[in-house]
Coordinates of C-alpha atoms in Angstrom, one line a residue:
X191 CA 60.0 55.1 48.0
X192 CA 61.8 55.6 44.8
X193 CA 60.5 58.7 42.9
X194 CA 61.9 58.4 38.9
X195 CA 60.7 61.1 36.9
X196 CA 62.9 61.6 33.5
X197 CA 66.2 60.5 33.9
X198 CA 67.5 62.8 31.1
X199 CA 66.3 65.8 32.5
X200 CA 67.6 64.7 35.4
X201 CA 71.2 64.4 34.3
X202 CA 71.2 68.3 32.5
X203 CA 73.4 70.6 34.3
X204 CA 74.7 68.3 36.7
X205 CA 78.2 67.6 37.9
X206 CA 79.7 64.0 38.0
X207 CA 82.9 63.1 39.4
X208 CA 84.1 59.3 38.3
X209 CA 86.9 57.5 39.7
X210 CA 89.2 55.4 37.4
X211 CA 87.8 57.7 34.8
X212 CA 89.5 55.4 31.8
X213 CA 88.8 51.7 33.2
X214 CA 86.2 49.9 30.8
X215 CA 82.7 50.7 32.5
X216 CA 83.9 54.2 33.0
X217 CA 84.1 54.9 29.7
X218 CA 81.1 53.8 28.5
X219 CA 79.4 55.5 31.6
X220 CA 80.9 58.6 30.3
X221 CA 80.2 58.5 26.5
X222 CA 76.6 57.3 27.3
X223 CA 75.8 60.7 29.5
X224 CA 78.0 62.7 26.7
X225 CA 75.5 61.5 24.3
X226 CA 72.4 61.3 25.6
X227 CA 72.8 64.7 28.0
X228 CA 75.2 67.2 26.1
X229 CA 73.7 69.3 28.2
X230 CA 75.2 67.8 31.4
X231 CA 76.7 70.6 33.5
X232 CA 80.9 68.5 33.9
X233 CA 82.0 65.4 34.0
X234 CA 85.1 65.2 36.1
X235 CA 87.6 62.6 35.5
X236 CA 89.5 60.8 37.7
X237 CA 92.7 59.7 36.4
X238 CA 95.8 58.4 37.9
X239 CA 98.4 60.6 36.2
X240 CA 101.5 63.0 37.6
X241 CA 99.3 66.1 36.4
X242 CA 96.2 67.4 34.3
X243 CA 98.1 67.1 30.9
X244 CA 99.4 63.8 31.5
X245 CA 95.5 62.9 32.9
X246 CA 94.0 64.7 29.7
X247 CA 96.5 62.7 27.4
X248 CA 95.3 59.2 29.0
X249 CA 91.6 60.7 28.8
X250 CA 92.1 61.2 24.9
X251 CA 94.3 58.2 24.1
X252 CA 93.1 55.8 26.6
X253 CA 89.3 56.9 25.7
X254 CA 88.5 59.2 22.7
X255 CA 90.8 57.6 20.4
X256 CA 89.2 54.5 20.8
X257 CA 86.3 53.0 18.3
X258 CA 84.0 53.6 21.3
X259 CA 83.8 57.5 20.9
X260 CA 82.9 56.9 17.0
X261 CA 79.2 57.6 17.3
X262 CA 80.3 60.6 19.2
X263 CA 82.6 61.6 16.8
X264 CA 80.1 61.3 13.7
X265 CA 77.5 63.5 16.2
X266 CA 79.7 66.7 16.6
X267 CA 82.2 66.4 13.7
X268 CA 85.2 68.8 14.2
X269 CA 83.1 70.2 17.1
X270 CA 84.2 67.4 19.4
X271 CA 87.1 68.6 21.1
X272 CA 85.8 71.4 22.0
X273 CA 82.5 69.5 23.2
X274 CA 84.9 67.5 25.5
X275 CA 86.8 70.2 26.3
X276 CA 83.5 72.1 28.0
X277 CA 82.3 69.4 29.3
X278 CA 84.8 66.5 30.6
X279 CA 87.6 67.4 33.2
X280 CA 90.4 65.1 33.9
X281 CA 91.7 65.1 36.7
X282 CA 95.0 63.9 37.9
X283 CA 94.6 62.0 41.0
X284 CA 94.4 58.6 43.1
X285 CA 92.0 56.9 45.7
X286 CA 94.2 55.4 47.8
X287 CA 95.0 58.7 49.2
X288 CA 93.1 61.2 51.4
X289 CA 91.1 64.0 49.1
X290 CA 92.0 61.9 46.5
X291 CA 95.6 63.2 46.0
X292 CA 94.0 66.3 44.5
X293 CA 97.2 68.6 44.4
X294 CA 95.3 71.7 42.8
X295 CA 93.6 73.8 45.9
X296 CA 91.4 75.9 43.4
X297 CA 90.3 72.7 41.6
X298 CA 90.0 70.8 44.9
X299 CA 87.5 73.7 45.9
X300 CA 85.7 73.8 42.7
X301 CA 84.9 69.9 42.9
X302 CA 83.9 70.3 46.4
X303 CA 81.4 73.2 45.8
X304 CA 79.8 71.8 42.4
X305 CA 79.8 68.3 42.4
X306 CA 76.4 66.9 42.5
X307 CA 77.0 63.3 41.9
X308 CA 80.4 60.8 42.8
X309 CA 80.7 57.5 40.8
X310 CA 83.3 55.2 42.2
X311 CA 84.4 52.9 39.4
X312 CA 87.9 52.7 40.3
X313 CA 88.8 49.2 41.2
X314 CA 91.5 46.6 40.3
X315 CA 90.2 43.6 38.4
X316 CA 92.0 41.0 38.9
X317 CA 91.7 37.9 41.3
X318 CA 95.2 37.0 42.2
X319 CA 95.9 40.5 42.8
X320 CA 98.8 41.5 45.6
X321 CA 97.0 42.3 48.3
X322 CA 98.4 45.5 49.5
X323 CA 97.4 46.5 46.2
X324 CA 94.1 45.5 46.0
X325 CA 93.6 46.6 49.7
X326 CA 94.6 49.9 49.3
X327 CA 92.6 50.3 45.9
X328 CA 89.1 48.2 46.7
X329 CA 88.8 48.6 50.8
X330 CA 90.5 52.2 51.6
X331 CA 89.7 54.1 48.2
X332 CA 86.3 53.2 48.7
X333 CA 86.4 54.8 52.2
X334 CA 88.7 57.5 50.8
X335 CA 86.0 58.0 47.9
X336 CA 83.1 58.1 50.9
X337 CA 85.2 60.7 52.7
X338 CA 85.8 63.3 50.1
X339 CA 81.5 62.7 48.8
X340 CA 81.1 63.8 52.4
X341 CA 82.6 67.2 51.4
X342 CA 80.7 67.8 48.7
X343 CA 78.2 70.6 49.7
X344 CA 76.2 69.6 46.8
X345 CA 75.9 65.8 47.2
X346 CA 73.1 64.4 46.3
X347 CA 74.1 60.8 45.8
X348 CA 76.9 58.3 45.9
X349 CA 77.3 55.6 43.5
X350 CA 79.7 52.7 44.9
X351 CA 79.9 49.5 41.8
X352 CA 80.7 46.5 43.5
X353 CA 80.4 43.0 42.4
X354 CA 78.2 40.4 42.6
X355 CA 80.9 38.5 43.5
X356 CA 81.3 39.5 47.1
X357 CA 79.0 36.7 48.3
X358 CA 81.7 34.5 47.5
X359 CA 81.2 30.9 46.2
X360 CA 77.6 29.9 48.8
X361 CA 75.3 28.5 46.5
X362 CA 71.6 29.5 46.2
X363 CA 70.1 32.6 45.8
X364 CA 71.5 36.1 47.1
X365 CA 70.0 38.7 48.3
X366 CA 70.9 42.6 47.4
X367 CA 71.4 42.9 51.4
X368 CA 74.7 44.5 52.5
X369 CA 77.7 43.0 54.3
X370 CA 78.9 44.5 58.0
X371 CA 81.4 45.5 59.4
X372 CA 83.4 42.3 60.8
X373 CA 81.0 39.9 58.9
X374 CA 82.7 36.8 57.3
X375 CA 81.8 34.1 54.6
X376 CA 82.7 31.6 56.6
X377 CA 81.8 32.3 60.5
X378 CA 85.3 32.9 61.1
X379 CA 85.1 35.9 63.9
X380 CA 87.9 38.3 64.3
X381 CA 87.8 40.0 60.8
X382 CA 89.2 43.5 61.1
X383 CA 90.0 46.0 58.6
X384 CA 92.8 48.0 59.9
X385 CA 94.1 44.6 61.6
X386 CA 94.4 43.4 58.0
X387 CA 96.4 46.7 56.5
X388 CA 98.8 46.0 59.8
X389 CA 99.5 42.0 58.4
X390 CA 100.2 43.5 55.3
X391 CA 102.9 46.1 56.6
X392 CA 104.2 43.4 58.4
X393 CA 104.5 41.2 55.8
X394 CA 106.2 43.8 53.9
X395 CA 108.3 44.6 56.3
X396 CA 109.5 40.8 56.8
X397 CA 109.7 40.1 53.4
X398 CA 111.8 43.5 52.8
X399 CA 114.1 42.2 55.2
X400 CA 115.2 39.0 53.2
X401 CA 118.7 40.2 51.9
X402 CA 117.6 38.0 49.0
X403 CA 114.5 39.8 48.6
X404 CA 113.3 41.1 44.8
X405 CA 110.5 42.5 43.4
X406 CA 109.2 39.0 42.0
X407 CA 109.4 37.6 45.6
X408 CA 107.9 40.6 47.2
X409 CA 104.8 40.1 44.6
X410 CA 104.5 36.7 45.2
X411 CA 104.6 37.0 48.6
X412 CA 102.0 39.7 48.1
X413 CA 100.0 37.7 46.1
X414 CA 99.6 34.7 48.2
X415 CA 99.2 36.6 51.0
X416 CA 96.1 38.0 49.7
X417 CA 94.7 34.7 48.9
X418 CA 95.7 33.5 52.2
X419 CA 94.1 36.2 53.8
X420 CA 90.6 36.0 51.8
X421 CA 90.1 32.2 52.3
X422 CA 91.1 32.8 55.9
X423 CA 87.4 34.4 55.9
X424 CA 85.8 32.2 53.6
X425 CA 86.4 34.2 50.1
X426 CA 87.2 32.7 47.3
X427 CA 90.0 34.9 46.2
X428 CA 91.7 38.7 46.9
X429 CA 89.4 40.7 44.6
X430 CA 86.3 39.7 46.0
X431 CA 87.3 40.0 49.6
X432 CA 88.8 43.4 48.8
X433 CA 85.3 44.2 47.5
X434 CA 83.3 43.1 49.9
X435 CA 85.3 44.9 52.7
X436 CA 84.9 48.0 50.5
X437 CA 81.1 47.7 50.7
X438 CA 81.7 47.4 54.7
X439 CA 83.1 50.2 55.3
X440 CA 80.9 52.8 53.3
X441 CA 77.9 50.9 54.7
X442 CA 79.5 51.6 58.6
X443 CA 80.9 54.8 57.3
X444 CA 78.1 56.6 55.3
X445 CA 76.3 58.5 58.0
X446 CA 73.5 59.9 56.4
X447 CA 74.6 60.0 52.7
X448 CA 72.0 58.5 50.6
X449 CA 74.5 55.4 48.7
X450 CA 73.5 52.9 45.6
X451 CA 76.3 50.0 45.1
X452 CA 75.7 48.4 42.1
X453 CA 76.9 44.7 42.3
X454 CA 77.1 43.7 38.5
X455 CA 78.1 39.6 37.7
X456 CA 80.5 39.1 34.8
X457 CA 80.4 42.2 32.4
X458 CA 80.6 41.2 28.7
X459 CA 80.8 43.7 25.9
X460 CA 77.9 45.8 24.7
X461 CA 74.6 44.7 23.4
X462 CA 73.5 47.7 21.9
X463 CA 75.3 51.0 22.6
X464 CA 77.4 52.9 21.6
X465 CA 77.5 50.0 19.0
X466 CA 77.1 46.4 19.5
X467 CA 80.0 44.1 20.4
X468 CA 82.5 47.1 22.0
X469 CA 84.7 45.4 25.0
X470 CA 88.1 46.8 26.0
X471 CA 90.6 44.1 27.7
X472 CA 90.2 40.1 27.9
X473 CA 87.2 39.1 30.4
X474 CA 86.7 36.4 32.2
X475 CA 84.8 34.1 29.5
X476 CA 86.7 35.7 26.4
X477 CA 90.0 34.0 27.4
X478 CA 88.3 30.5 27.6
X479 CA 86.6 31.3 24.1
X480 CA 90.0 32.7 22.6
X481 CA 91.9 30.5 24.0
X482 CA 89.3 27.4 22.5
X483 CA 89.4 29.7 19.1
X484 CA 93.2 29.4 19.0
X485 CA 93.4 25.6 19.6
X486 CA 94.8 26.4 23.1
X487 CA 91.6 24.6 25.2
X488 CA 90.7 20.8 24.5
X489 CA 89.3 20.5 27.7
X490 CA 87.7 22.8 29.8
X491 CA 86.4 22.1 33.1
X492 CA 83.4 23.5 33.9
X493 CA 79.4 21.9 34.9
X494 CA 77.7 22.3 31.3
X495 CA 74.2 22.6 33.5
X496 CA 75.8 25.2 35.6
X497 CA 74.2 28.9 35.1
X498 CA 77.0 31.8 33.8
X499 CA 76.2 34.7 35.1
X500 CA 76.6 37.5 32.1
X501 CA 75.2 40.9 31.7
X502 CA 76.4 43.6 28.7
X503 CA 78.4 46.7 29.6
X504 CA 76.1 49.1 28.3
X505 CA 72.9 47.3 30.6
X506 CA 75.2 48.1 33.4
X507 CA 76.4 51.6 32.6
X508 CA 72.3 52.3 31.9
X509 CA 71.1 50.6 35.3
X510 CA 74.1 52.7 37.4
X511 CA 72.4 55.9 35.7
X512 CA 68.3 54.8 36.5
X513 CA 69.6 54.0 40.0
X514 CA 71.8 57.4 40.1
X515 CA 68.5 59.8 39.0
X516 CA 66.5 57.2 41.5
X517 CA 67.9 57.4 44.2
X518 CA 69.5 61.5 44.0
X519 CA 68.6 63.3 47.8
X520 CA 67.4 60.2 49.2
X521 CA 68.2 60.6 53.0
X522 CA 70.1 58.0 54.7
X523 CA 69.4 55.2 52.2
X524 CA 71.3 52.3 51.1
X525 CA 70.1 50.5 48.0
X526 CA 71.9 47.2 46.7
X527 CA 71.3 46.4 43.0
X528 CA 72.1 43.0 41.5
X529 CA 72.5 43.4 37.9
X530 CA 73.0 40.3 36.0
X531 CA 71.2 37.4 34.2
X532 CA 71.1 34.6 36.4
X533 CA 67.8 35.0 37.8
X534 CA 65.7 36.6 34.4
X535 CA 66.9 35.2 31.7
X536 CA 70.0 32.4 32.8
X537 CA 72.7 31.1 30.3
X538 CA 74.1 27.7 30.7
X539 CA 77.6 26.9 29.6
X540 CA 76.8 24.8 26.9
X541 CA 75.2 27.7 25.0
X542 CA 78.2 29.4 25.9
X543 CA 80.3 26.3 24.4
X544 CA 78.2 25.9 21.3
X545 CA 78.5 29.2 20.3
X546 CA 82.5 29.0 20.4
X547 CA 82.0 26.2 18.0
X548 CA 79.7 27.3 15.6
X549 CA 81.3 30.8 15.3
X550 CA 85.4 29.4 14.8
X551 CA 84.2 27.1 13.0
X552 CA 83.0 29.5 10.8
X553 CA 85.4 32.0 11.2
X554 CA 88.1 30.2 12.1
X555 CA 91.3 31.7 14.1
X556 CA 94.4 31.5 11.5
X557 CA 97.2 30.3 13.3
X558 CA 101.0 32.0 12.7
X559 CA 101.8 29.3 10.4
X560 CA 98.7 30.8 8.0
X561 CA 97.2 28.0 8.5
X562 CA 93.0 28.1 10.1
X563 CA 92.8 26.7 13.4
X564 CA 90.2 23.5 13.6
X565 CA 87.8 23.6 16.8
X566 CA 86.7 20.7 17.5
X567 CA 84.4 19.4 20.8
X568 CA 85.9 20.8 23.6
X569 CA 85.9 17.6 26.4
X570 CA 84.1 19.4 29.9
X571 CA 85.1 17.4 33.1
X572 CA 82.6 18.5 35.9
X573 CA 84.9 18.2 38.7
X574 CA 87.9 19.5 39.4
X575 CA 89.2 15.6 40.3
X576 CA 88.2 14.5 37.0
X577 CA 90.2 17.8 35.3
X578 CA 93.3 16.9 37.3
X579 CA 93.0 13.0 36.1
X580 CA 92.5 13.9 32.7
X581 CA 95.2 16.7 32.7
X582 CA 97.6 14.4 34.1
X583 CA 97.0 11.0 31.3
X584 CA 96.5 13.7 28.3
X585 CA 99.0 15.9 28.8
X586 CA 101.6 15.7 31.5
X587 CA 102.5 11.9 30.6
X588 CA 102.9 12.9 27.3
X589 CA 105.2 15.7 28.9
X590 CA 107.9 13.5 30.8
X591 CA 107.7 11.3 27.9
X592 CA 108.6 14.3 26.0
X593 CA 111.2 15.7 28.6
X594 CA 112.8 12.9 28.4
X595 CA 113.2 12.0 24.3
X596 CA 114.4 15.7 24.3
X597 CA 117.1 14.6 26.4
X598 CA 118.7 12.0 24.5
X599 CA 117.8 13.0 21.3
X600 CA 119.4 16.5 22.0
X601 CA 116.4 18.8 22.3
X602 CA 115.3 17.6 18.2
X603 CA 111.9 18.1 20.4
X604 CA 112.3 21.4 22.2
X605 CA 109.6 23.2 20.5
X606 CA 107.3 20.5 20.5
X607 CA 107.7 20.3 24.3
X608 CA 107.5 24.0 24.8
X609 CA 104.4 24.2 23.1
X610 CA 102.8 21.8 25.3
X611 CA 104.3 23.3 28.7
X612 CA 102.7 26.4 27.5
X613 CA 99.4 24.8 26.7
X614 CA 99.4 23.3 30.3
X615 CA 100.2 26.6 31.7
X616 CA 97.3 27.9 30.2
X617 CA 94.6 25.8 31.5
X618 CA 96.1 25.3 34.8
X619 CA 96.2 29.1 35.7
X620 CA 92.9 29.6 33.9
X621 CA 91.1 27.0 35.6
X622 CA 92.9 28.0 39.3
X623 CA 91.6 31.4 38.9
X624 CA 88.2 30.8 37.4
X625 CA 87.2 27.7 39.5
X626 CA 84.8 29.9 41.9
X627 CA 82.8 30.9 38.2
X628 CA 82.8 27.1 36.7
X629 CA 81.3 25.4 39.2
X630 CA 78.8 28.0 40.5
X631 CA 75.4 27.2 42.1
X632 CA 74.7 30.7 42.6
X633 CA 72.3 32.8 41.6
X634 CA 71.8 36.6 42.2
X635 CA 68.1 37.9 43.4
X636 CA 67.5 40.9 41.4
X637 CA 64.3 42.0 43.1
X638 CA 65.2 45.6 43.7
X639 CA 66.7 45.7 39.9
X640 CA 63.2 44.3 38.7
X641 CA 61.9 47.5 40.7
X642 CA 64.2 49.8 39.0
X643 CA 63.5 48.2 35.4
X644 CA 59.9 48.7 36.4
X645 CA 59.7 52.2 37.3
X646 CA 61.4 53.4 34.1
X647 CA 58.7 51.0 31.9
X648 CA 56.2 53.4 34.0
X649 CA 58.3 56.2 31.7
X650 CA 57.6 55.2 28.4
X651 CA 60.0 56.7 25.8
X652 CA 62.7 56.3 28.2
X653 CA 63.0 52.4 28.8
X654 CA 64.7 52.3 25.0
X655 CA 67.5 54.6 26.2
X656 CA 68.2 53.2 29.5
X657 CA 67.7 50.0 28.9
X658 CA 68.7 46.9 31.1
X659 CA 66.5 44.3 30.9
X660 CA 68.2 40.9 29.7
X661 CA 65.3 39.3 29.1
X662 CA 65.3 41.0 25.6
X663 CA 68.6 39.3 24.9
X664 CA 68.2 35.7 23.2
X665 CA 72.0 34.4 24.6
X666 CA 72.7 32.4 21.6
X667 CA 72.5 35.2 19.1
X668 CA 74.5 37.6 21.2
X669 CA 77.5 35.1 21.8
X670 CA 77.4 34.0 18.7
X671 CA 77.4 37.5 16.4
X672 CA 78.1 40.3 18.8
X673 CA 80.4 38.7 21.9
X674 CA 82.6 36.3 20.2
X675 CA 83.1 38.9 17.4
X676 CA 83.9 41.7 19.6
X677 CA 86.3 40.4 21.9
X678 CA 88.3 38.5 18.1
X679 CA 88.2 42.1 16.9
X680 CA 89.9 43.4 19.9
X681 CA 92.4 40.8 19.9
X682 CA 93.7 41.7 16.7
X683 CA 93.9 45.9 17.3

């Protein structure tokens, strides 16, 4: 049974280490603990970087410099630096290789000696990724992660964050149960780990061998490969499969570590803290509302009934730290937490879609000719056969038609027609890469969340610091004068 006594005291003198110590959720991970628990004992950094100068340079541009340390900044004044500098460590290194490519030996030692807690954030994001890539990042680091926790004397806990995403495109309701070694989506038998690092040597190999071969056909080849290899097993696309087979093998590997994996949905930008409206790098929903904002998106496909499942950065970073002071010296357990929406407090897409609209319309996107872009309705086709009929009559007739008065009228058009390609573009590989999200009938159980959430109501005081409950937040009001404003402001630094 989970024991939860104060989570703050819990965090004092402790030492972290966090992979992919500048990615988005890391960083708010880290300023939230800097903030509420100066007195943590270290927060050690992991940072892909040659050495510890060129790691502490990405830790201060890539992180402190950004508006997100602000309210940090205002706390300790010209005392900041040398806050950070007694209490973060980066440290140059790299999960896809063994002891995390530590080259120090008195720092590997340290780490291994104090480190009390290991956060795996490090991941690669994105869908279509190459899949030797996203293999070596999401499937061996974690195991490469698991290995060097193992070492730590101290250990108390690891903290794997997953996605929700893992279950792939079932509908209905899923459970925060984990996935097995060899387990596929689809039934398909046969699914093995290492087999899958051999086809990608292989492939590399064959495709190396090409006397034609270049990078851009190596990544291609890469690319679909992964996507080959994922729906092969019944996964919608490369990250998730990566993912899930990450969660495999710390489940097989773990022994008797006690392990959280945190399987968050689609992570928008903060609600509350450090301030409300901070997101770093274009998500998932933000380039459909940008790209609706910029005139780009007419039509969007997508079921306006269907659920989107959203939850705020800073609800996840304040659920991975309940589940981290939860769950510390707990012998031999695994504990899967759904945190998302979808179940406590859903949003449909056409709150989503009327938010767009009422917020461009009145702040509307000026275009590079100084002119303000107009939004209008945006036309949602429910099906992916009605999007490809109504791609084809709007846009690509129009297309040929243009082609071809280009042709004899001596390109007078070329812009014109460029423009449009580069419209079409736009959906299309939106739309490809999203299509798992837009028609989802999925919707992810969050009972053992709903137990965390419960335990730190039991606290008191402490449930308005680690908050991560989205039933306090009303969808339409967040979109609307926190998201949509936050992700615009980005867009312009």
């Amino acid at each position: 049974m989970m024991e939860l006594g104060r989570i703050v005291d819990f965090l004092e003198n402790k030492v972290i280490l966090i992979t992919g110590g500048t990615g988005f959720l890391a960083k708010i991970f880290v300023e939230k603990i800097l903030r509420v628990q100066p007195n943590v004992k270290k927060l050690y950094l992991l940072i892909r970087a040659p050495d510890a100068t060129a790691a502490l340079k990405r830790f201060n541009t890539e992180a402190v410099a950004k508006d997100l340390f602000k309210v940090l900044k205002e706390k300790h004044g010209a005392n900041l630096q040398k806050f950070l500098a007694e209490k973060v460590t980066p440290v140059a290194g790299d999960i896809t290789l063994e002891d995390l490519g530590l080259q120090d030996p008195s720092l590997k030692a340290e780490m291994l000696r104090d480190i009390d807690v290991v956060v795996n954030i490090a991941a690669t994001t994105n869908f279509d990724e190459r899949y030797d890539v996203a293999l070596a990042l999401n499937t061996y680091g974690a195991k490469y992660v698991l290995n060097f926790a193992k070492k730590c004397v101290n250990l108390k806990l690891l903290l794997h964050v997953s996605t929700a995403y893992v279950s792939g495109e079932k509908p209905g309701l899923m459970r925060e149960t984990p996935y097995h070694l060899g387990e596929s989506l689809n039934g398909t038998s046969g699914l093995d780990i290492d087999e899958e690092r051999k086809i990608v040597e292989d492939k590399l190999k064959e495709v190396n061998s090409d006397k034609y071969a270049n990078d851009n056909s190596i990544k291609i080849a890469m690319k679909n490969l992964g996507m080959q290899r994922s729906n092969h097993y019944g996964w919608p696309n490369t990250y998730v499969f990566t993912k899930a087979l990450g969660e495999m093998l710390i489940g097989h590997l773990k022994g008797d570590m006690p392990v959280v994996i945190i399987r968050p949905t689609i992570v928008t930008s903060t609600y509350k803290e450090p301030f409300p409206g901070w997101v770093e790098g274009i998500r998932t929903i933000d380039s459909l509302a940008l790209g609706y904002g910029k005139g780009k998106l007419t039509c969007f496909l997508g079921d306006p009934e269907a659920v989107y499942d959203v939850v705020p950065a800073d609800m996840v970073v304040n659920a991975m730290i309940t589940s981290i002071a939860a769950h510390a010296n707990q012998t031999s357990s695994e504990t899967i937490y759904h945190v998302g929406s979808s179940v406590s407090n859903p949003v449909q897409f056409t709150t989503l879609q009327r938010c767009a609209y009422l917020y461009f319309t009145e702040h509307p996107w000026i275009g590079k000719d100084g002119k303000a872009v107009i939004v209008g309705d945006v036309k949602v086709l429910n099906s992916m056969a009605s999007f490809h009929r109504y791609i084809a009559l709007r846009y690509l007739l129009p297309l040929q038609v243009l082609q071809f008065v280009n042709f004899i009228s001596c390109q007078a058009f070329a812009g014109t027609y460029k423009n449009l390609k580069r419209k079409i573009t736009f959906v299309l590989r939106l739309v490809d890469l999203y299509k798992p999200y837009l028609f989802t009938k999925s919707f992810y159980d969050d009972i053992n969340t709903e137990k965390l959430r419960r335990a730190v109501r039991e606290m008191g005081d402490e449930e308005n610091i680690f908050y991560f409950d989205p039933r306090a937040i009303n969808w339409a009001d967040y979109f609307q004068k926190i998201h949509i404003p936050g992700v615009r402001h980005r867009e312009f630094k």
